[in-house]
Structures are given as C-alpha cells and as structure tokens.
mmCIF file of C-alpha atoms and ligand atoms in Angstrom:
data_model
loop_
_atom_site.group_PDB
_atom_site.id
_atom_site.type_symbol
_atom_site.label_atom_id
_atom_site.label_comp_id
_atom_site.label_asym_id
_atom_site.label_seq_id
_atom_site.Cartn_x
_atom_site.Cartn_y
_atom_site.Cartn_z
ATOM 1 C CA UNK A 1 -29.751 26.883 17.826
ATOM 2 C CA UNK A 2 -29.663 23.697 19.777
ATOM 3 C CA UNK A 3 -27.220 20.780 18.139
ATOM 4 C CA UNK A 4 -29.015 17.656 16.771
ATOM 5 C CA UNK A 5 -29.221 14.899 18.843
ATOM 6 C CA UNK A 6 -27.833 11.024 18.637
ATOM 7 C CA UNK A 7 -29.149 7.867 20.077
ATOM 8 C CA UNK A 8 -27.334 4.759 19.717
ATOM 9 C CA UNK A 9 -27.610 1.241 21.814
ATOM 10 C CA UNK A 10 -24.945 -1.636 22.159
ATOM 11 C CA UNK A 11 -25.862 -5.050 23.852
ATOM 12 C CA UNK A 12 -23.550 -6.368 26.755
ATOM 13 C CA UNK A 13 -23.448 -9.854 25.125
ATOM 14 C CA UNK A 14 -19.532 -10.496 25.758
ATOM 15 C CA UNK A 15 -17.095 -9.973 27.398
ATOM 16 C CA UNK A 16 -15.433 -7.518 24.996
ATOM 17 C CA UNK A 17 -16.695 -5.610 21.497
ATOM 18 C CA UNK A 18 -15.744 -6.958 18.418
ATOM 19 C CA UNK A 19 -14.176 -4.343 15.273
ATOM 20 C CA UNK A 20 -16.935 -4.372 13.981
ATOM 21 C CA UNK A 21 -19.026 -3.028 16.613
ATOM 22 C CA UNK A 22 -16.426 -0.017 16.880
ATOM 23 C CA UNK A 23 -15.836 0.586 13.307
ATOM 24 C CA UNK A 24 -19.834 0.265 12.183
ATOM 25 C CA UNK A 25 -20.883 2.126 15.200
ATOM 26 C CA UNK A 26 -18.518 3.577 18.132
ATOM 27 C CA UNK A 27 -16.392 5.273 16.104
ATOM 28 C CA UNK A 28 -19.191 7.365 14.636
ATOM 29 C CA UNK A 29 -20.357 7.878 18.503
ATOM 30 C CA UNK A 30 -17.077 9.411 19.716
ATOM 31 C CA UNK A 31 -17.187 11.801 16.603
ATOM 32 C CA UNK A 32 -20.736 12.416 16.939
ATOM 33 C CA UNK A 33 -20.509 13.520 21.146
ATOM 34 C CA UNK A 34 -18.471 16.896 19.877
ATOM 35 C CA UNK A 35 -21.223 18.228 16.723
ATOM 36 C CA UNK A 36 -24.603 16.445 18.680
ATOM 37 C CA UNK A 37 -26.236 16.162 21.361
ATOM 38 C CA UNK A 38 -25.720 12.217 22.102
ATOM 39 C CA UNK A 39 -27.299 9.562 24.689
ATOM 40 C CA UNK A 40 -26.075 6.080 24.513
ATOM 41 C CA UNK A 41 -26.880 3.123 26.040
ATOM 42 C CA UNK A 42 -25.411 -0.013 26.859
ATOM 43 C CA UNK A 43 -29.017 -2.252 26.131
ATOM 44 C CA UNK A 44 -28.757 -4.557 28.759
ATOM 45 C CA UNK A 45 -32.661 -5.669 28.394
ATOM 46 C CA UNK A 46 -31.943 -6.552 24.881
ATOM 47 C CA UNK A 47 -28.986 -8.767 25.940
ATOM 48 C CA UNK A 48 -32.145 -10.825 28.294
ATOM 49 C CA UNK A 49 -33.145 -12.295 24.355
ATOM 50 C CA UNK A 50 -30.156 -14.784 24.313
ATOM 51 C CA UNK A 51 -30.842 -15.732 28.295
ATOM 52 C CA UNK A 52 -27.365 -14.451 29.728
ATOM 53 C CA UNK A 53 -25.881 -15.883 32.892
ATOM 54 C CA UNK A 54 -26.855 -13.134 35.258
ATOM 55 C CA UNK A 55 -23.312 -12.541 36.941
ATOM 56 C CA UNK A 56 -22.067 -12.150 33.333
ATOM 57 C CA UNK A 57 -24.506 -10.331 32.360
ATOM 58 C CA UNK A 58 -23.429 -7.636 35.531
ATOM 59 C CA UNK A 59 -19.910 -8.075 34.881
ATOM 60 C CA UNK A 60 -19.872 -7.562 30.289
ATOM 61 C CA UNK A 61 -22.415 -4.461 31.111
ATOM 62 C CA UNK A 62 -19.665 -2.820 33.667
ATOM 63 C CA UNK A 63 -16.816 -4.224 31.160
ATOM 64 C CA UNK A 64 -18.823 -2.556 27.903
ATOM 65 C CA UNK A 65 -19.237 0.766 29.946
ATOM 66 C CA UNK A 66 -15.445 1.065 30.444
ATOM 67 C CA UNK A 67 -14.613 -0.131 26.695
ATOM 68 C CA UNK A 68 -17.031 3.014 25.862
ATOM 69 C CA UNK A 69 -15.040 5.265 27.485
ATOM 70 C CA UNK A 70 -11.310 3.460 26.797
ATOM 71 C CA UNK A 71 -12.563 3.614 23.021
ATOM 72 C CA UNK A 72 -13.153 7.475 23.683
ATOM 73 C CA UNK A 73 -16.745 8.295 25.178
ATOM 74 C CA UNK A 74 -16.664 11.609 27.787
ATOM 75 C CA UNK A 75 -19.130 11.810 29.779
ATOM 76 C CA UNK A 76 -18.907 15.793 29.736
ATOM 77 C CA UNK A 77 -19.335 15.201 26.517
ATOM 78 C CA UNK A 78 -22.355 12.252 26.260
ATOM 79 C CA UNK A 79 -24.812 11.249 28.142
ATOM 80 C CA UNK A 80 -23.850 7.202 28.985
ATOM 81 C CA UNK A 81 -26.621 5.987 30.552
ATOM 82 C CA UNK A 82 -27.547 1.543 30.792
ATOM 83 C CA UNK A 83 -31.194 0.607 29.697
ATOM 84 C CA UNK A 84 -32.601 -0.922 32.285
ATOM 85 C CA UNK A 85 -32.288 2.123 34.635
ATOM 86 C CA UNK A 86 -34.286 4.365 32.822
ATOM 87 C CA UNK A 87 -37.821 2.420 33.183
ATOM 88 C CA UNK A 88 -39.304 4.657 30.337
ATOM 89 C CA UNK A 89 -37.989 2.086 27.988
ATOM 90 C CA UNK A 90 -39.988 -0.424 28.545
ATOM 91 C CA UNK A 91 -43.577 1.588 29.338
ATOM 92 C CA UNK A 92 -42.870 3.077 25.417
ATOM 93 C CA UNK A 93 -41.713 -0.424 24.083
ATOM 94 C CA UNK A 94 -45.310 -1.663 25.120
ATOM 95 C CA UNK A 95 -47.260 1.017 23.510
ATOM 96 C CA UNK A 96 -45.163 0.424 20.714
ATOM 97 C CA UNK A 97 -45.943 -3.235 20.337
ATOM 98 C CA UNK A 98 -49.487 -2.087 20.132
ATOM 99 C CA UNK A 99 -49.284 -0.467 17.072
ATOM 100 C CA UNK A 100 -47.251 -2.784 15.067
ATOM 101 C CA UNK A 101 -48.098 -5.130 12.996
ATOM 102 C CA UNK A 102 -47.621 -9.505 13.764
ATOM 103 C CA UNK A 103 -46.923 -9.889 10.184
ATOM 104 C CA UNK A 104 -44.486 -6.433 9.977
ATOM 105 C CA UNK A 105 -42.808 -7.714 12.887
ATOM 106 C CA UNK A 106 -42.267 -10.811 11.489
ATOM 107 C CA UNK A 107 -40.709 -9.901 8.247
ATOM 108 C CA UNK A 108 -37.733 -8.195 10.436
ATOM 109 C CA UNK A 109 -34.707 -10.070 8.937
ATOM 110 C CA UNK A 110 -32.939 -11.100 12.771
ATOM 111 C CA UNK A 111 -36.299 -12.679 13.744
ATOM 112 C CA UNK A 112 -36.567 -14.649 10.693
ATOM 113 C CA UNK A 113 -33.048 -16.185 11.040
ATOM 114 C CA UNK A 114 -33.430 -16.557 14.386
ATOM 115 C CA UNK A 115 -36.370 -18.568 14.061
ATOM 116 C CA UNK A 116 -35.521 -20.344 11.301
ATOM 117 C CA UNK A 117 -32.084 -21.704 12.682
ATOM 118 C CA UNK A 118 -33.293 -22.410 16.292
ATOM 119 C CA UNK A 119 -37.422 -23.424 15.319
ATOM 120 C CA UNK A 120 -40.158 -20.846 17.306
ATOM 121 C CA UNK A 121 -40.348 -22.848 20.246
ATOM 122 C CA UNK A 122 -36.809 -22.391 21.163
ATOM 123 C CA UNK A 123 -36.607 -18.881 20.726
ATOM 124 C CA UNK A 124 -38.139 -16.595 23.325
ATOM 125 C CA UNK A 125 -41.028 -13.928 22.148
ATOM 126 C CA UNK A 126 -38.500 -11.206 23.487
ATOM 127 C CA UNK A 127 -36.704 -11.992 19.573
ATOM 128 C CA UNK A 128 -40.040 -10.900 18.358
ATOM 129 C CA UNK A 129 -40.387 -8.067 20.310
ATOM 130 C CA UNK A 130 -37.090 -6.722 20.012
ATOM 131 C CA UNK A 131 -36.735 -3.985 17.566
ATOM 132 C CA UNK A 132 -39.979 -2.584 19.318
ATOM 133 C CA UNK A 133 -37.939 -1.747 22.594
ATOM 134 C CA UNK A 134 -35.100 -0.427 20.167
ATOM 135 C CA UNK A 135 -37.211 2.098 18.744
ATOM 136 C CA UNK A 136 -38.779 3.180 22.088
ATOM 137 C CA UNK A 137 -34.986 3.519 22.826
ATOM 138 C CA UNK A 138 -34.504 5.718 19.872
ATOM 139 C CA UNK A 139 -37.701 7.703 20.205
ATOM 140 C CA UNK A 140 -38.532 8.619 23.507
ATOM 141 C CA UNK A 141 -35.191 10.725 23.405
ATOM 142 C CA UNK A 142 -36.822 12.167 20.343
ATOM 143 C CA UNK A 143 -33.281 11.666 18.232
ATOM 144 C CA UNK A 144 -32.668 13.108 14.931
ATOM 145 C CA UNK A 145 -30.120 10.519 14.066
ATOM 146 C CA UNK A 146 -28.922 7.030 14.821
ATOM 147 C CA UNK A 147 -25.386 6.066 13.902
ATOM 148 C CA UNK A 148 -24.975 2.438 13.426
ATOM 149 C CA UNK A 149 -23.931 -0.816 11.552
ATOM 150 C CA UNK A 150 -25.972 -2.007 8.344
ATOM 151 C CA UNK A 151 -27.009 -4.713 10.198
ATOM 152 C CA UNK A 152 -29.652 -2.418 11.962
ATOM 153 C CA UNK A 153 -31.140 -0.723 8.900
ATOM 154 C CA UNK A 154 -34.015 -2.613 8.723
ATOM 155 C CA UNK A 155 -34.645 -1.863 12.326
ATOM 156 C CA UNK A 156 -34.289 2.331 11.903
ATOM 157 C CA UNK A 157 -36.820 1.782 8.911
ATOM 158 C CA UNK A 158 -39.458 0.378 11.856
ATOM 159 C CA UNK A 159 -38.876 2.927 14.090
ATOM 160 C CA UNK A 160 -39.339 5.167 11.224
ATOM 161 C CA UNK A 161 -42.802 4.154 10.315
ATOM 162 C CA UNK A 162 -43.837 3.374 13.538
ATOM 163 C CA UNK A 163 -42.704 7.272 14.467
ATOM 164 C CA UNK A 164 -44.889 7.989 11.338
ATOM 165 C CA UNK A 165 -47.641 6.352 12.474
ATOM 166 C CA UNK A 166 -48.327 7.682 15.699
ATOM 167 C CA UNK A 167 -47.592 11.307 14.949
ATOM 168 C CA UNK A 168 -50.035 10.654 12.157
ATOM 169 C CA UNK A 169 -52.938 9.104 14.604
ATOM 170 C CA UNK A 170 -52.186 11.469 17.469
ATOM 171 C CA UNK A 171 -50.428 14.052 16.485
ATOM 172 C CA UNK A 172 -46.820 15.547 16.322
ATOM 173 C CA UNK A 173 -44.980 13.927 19.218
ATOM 174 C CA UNK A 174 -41.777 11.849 17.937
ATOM 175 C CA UNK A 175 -38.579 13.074 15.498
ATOM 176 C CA UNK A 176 -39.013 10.990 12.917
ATOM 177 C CA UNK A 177 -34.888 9.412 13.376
ATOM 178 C CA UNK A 178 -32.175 8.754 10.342
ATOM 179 C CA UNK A 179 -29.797 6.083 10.633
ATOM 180 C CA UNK A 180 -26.466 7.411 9.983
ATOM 181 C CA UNK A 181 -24.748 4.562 8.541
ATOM 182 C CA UNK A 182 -21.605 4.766 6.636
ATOM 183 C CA UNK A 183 -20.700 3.972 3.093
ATOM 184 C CA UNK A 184 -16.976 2.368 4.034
ATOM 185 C CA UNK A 185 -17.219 -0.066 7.485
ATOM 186 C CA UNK A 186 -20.423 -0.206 8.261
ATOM 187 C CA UNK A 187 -20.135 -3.800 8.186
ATOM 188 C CA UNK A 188 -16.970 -5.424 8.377
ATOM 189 C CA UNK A 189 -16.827 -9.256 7.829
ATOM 190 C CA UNK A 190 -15.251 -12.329 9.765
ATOM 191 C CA UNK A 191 -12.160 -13.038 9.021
ATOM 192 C CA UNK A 192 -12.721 -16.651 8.419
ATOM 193 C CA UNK A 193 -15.725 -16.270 5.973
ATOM 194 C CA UNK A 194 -16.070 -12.805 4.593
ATOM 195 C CA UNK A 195 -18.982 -13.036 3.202
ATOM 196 C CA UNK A 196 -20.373 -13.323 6.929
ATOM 197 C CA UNK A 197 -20.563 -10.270 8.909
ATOM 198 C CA UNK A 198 -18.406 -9.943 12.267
ATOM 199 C CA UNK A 199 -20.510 -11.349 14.675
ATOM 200 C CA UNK A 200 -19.904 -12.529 18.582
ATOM 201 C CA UNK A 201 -22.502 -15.124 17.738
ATOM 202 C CA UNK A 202 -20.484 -17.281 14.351
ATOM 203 C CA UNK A 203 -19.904 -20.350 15.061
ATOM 204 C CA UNK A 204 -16.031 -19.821 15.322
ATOM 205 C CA UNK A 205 -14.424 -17.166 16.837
ATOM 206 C CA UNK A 206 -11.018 -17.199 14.593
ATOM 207 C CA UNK A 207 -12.381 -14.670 12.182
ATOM 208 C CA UNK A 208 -13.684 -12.543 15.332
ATOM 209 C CA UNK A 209 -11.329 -9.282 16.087
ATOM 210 C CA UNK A 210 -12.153 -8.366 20.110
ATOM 211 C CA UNK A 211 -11.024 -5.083 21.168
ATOM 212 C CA UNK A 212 -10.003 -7.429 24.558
ATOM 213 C CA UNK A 213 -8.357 -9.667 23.353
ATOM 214 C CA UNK A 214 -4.384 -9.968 23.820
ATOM 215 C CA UNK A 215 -1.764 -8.529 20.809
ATOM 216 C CA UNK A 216 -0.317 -11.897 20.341
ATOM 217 C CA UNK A 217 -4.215 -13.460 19.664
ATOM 218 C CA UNK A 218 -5.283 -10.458 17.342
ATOM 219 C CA UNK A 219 -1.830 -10.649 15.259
ATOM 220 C CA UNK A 220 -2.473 -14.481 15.001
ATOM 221 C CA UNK A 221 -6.263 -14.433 14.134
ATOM 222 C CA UNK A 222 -5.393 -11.838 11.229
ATOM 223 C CA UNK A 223 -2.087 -13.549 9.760
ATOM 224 C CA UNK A 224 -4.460 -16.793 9.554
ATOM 225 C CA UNK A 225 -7.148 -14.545 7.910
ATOM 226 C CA UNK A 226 -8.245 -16.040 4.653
ATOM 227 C CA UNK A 227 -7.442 -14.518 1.849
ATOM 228 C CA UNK A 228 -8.561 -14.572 -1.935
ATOM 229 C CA UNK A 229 -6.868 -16.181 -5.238
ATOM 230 C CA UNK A 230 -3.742 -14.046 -6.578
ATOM 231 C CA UNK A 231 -1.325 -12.081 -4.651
ATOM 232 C CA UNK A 232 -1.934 -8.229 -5.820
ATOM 233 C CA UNK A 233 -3.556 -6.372 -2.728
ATOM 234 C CA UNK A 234 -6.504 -4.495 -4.098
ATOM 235 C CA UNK A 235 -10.043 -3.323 -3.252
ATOM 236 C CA UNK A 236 -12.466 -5.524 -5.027
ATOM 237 C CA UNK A 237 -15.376 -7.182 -2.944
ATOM 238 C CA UNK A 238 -16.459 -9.574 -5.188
ATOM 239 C CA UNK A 239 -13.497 -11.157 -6.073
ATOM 240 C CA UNK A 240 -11.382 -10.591 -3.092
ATOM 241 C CA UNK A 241 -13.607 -9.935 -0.180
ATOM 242 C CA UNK A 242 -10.956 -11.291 2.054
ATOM 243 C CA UNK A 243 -8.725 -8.440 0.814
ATOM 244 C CA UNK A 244 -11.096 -5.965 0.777
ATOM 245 C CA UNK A 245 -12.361 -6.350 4.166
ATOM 246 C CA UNK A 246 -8.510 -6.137 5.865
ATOM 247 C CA UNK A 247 -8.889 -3.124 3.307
ATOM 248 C CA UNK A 248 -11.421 -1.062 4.929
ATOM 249 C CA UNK A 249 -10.202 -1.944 8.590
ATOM 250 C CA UNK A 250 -6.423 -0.858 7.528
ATOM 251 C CA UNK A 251 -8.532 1.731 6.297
ATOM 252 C CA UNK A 252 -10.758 3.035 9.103
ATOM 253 C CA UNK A 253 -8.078 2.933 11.474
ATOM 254 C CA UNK A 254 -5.476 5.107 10.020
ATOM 255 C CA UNK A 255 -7.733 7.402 8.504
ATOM 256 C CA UNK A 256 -5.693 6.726 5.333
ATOM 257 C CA UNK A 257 -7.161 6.288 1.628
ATOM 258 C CA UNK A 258 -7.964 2.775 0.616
ATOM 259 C CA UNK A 259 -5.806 3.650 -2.900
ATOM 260 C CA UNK A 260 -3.086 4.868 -0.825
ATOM 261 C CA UNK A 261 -2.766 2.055 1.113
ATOM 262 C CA UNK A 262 -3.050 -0.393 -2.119
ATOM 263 C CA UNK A 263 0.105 2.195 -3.845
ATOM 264 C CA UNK A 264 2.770 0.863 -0.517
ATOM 265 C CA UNK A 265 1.867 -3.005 -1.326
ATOM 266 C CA UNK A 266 2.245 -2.863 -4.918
ATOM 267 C CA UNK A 267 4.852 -5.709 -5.792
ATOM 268 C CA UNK A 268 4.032 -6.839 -2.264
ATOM 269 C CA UNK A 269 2.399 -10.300 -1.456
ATOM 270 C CA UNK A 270 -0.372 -11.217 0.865
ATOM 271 C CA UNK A 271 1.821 -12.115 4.098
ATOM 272 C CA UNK A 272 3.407 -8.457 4.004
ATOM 273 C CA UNK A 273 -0.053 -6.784 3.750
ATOM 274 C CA UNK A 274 -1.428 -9.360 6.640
ATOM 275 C CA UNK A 275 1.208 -8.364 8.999
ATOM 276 C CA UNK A 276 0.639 -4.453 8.128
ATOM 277 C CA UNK A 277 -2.985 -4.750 9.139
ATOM 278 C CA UNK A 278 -1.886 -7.024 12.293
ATOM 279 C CA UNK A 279 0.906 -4.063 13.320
ATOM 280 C CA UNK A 280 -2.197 -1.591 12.394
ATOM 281 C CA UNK A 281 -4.787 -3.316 14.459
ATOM 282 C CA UNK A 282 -2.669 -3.971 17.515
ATOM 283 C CA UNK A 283 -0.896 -0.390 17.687
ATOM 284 C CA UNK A 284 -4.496 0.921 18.018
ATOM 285 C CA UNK A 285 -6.258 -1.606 20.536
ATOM 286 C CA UNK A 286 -3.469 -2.304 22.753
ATOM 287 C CA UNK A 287 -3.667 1.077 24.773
ATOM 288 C CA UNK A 288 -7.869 0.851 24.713
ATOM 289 C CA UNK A 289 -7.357 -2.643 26.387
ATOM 290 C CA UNK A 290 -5.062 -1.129 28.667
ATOM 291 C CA UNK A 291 -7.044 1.489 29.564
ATOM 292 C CA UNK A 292 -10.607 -0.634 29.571
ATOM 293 C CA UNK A 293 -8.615 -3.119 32.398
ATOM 294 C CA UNK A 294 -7.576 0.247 34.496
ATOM 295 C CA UNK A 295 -11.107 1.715 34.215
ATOM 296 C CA UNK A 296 -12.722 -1.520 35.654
ATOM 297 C CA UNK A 297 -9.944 -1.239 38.928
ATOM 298 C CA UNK A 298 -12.415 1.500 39.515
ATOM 299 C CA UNK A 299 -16.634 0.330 39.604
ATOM 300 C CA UNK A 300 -17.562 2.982 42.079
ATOM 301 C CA UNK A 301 -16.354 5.795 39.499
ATOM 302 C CA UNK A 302 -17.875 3.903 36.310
ATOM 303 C CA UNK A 303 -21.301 3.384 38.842
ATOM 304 C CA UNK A 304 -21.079 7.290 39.251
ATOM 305 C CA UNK A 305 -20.432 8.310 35.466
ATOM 306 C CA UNK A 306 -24.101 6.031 35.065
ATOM 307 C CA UNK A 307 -25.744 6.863 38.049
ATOM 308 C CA UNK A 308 -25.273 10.598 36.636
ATOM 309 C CA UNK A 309 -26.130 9.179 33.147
ATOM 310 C CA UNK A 310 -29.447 8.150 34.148
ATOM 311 C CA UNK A 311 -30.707 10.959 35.797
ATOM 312 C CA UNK A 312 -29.915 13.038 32.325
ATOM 313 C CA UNK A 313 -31.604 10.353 30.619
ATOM 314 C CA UNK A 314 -34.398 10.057 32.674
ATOM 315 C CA UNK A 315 -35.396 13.689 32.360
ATOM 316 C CA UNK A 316 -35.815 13.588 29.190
ATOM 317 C CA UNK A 317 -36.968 9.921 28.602
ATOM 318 C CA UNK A 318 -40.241 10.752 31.514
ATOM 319 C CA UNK A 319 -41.081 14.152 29.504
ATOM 320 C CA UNK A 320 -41.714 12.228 26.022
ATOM 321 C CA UNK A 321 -43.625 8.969 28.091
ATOM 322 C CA UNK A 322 -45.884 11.597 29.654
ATOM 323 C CA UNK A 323 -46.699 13.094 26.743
ATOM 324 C CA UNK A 324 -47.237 10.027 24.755
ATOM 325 C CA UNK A 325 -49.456 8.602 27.964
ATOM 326 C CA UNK A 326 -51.795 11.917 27.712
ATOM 327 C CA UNK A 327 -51.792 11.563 24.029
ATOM 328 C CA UNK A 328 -53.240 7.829 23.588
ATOM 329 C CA UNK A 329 -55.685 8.486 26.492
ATOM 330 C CA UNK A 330 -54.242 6.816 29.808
ATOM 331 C CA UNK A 331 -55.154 9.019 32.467
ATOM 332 C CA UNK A 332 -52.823 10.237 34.947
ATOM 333 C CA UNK A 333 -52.350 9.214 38.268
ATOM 334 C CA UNK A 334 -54.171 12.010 40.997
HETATM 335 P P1 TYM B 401 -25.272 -4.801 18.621
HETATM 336 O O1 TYM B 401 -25.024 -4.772 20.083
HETATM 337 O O2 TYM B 401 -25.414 -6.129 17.949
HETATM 338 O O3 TYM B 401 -24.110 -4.034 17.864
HETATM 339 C C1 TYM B 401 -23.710 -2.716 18.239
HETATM 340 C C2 TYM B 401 -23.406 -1.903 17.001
HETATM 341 O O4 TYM B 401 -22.372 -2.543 16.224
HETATM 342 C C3 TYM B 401 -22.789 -2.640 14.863
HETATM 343 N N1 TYM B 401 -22.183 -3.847 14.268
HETATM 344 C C4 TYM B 401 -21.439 -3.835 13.156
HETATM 345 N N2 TYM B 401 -21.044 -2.856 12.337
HETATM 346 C C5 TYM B 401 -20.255 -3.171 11.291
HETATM 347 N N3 TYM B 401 -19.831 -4.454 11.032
HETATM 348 C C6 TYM B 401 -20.195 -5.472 11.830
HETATM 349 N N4 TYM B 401 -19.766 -6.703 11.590
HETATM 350 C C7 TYM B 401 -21.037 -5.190 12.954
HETATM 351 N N5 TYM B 401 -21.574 -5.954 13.937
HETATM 352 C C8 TYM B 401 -22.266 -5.123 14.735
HETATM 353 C C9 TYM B 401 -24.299 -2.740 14.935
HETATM 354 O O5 TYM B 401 -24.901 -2.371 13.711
HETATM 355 C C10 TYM B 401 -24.619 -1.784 16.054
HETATM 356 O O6 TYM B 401 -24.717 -0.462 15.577
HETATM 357 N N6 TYM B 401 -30.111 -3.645 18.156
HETATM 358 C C11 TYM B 401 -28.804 -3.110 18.411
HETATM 359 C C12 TYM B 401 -28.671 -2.399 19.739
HETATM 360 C C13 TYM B 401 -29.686 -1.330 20.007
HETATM 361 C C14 TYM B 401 -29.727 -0.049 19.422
HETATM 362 C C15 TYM B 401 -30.815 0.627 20.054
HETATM 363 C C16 TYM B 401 -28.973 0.589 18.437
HETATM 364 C C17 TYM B 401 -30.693 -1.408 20.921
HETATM 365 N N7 TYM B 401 -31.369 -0.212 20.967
HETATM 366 C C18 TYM B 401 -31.153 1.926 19.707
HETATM 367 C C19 TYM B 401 -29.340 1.898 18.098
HETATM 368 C C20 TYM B 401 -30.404 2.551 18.723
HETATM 369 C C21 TYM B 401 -27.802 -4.262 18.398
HETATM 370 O O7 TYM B 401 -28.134 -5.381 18.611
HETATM 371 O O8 TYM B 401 -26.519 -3.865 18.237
#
C-alpha cells in the first residue's frame, strides 16, 4: 500500500524560525518524512501579505530552506519544494476563492485581527485571500494530513469544507486533509507575555526564541523570561503559564516527561530551572545554527535540492489542476 501523504507550508518572513515554528510544526515534519509521503514548502507568496523587501525576501527564503534541512529535512526523504515555483498554486487558489464565501472568509480569526489592529485600508486584500492559497497548497497535492501549530486550525477547517464542497458539486476529486496538531507544543508562548503565542510579529522580540540567534542571546532572553508567583517548578497553565511554557519546551526537546523533569527541581528555585532550559535550548540549536550558516556557503546545492523539489511537486500539483480545470468546465487548450 502506498504511505499517507503530508503537506505542510512555512512563510520566509525572517531571517530565522522561531521555537515555536519548530516545536508546533518542523519537528512533526522531520518525523513525518520517514512513515509519509511529505511535500513542504517554504510559502514565499504568502510572505508578499506583509510587503517584504524583495532582497530579503530572496535571501530569508534561501536562509529558511537551509534551516529545513539543518533542523533535519532529507531531501531523499521529502519533497522541499518553494511556492512560487510550482504555478499550480495560484491557478487552484483562484478557483478556490470562487467558491468561498465573503462573509466565511471574513470570520477567519488572522483576518479579523489583522484588520482590526491595522483598519481595512491598510491591509492588503492578499490578508483576505490568504487561507484560500493555503488550502490550494494543501489540496492540489491531495494530502491526507497537515502537521502544524494551533494557530492554523481554523485554516485546515476551511480547506476542509471547501474540499467538501467541491467534491460534493463536482464530484470526488480532493482528500479531504486532517491537521495533525499536537496535544503538548503546538503552541508555545513568548517568553515575555505567555499568554501570547511566539510570534516573529510581537511587538518585542525578548520573549522570541530564534533558532539563529547566538547562545549568549538565547541563554539571556530565557534567564530574563518571566516567570509566575512562588518558586515550586510545576506544570500548571493557569497559574503559572510562564512555568509551564519553559515546561513543554524543556519538554519537547529532550523527549523527557514533563513530571520527570518537575521530580529534578523539586526544592529547586526558579533561577536553577531557567538556566536548565537555557543549557537545554542552546545544546540543541547551537549545532542547527552551525550547520544552517555552512549550508548557505553553498546556494548552488540548496538551488539544486529545489530545482529537483519542484519538478516532484509539479508533477503532481499539474495532474490535480487538470483535473479540477476539466471538472468545473474550462476547456483545454488544442
Ligand atoms: P507560519 O509560517 O506562520 O508558521 C509555520 C508553522 O509554525 C507554527 N507556529 C507555531 N506553533 C506553535 N507555537 C507557536 N508559537 C507557533 N507559531 C507558529 C504554525 O502553526 C505553522 O504550522 N499559514 C501558514 C503557512 C502555510 C501552510 C500552508 C501551512 C501556507 N500554506 C499549507 C500548512 C499547509 C503560516 O503562516 O505558518
């Protein structure tokens, strides 16, 4: 039998992925490559929404490519492929867009923050169109699953209905996709306010983990984390989410039980636990940073791993748009 396949997307918004983006999401992809078959993208179109400067833009989408593959992508293993080269994205975002709703559209949670904190007229209609082109991403390779960060639940449930919808209208064409988000870490909070979740785009970056970033920074940013009233080091998210959060990265990265951990700080304070997670955090980023820097030495050899990555992509990507073009009655060119 054939082994399920994966589809997951990351933007190239920075110039290095945050913890959160690898615990929520990566991790899960680097798994997922041995049991599935798995395409991922670095969603370079999406990134247009928050108008990048267009030699950053080329330089985070090369610099997220190598982080992929420092973090543990193989491209024997996964097809790693960037948006914008496989043009069956956006013909299936616009037929998608087409059947959905204004007012669904508009209920999707990122729009309506967006909007609300910037006004409409400052925010492009690419916001509004956004989780359109992510589930063209997701169903033109007709994925059974989708691993990735809470954040982008509500987003898997549009693709899901939208899937629905036009098998429904025009018969059996798309998987109808899962999200396969976890229970622990699928959304790890700032540092600073952990109530918020990770994010490149708060306000401050102190409470922001990058994978990039230098030991010294990362040990600093998490010995200033903020932490909750009393000194006893346990799991509890609503009265130490501070805690709990350090928690489920000490967690996540060791592979060790969250009681387990709590058992070696009993009798312990705060600063002792802070500087376990820093040692934790810095053991395991320091040789992906070291290895992301090396990688980018090389473009022509990270240009060839998505050059190949396109052309699996592609195949499979034109199969499903040609199908879907029959089905809703454009006729084909003679
Ligand atoms: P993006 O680029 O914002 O984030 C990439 C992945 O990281 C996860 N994530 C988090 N997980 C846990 N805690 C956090 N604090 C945290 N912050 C981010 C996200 O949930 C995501 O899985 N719309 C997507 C990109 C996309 C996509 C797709 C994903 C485009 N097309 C198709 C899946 C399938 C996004 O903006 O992710």
């Amino acid at each position: 039998m054939s082994k399920p396949r994966v589809l997951s997307g990351i933007q190239p918004t920075s110039g290095s992925f945050h913890l959160g983006n690898y615990l929520g999401a990566v991790k899960q992809w680097v798994e997922l490559q041995n049991t599935h078959d798995a395409f991922y993208c670095v969603v370079d179109l999406h990134a247009l929404t928050s108008s990048p400067n267009p030699e950053e833009l080329r330089k985070n989408t090369l610099t997220s490519v190598a982080q992929l593959l420092a973090l543990g992508l193989d491209p024997e293993n996964c097809t790693l492929f960037v948006q914008s080269h496989v043009v069956a994205h956006n013909q299936l975002a616009w037929v998608m867009e087409c059947m959905t709703g204004f007012g669904e559209a508009s209920r999707m949670t990122q729009f309506k923050d967006k909007s609300a904190k910037n006004g409409t007229d400052r925010i492009g209609v690419g916001v509004f169109t956004y989780p359109m082109l992510m589930a063209a991403d997701i169903l033109l390779y007709q994925a059974h699953q989708v691993p990735v960060g809470e954040d982008q639940r509500q987003h898997i449930e549009l693709t899901r209905d939208l899937a629905g919808r036009f098998n429904h209208q025009f018969g059996e064409t798309f998987v109808v996709p899962e999200g396969f988000i976890l229970k622990e870490g699928a959304k790890i909070y700032d540092l600073q306010d952990p109530t918020s979740k990770m994010s490149k785009s708060a306000e401050s970056l102190s409470g922001l983990i990058e994978i990039l970033d230098t030991p010294q920074a990362n040990t600093k940013k998490i010995k200033s984390a903020v932490t909750d009233t009393g000194r006893e080091v346990i799991f509890d998210t609503a009265e130490k989410p501070g805690i709990s959060n350090l928690l489920t990265i000490f967690s996540a990265l060791t592979g060790r039980t969250i009681a387990d951990i709590q058992n070696d700080f009993v009798g312990k304070g705060y600063g002792d636990f802070k500087g376990a997670v820093a040692e934790v955090v810095v053991d395991y980023l320091t040789p992906v940073r070291e290895k992301t820097l090396e990688l980018l030495d090389d473009p022509t050899h990270l240009r060839t791993i998505l050059s190949d990555g396109a052309a699996k992509a592609e195949a499979v990507a034109n199969a499903t748009i040609k199908d879907v073009y029959e089905k809703i009655g454009l006729i084909a060119r003679g």
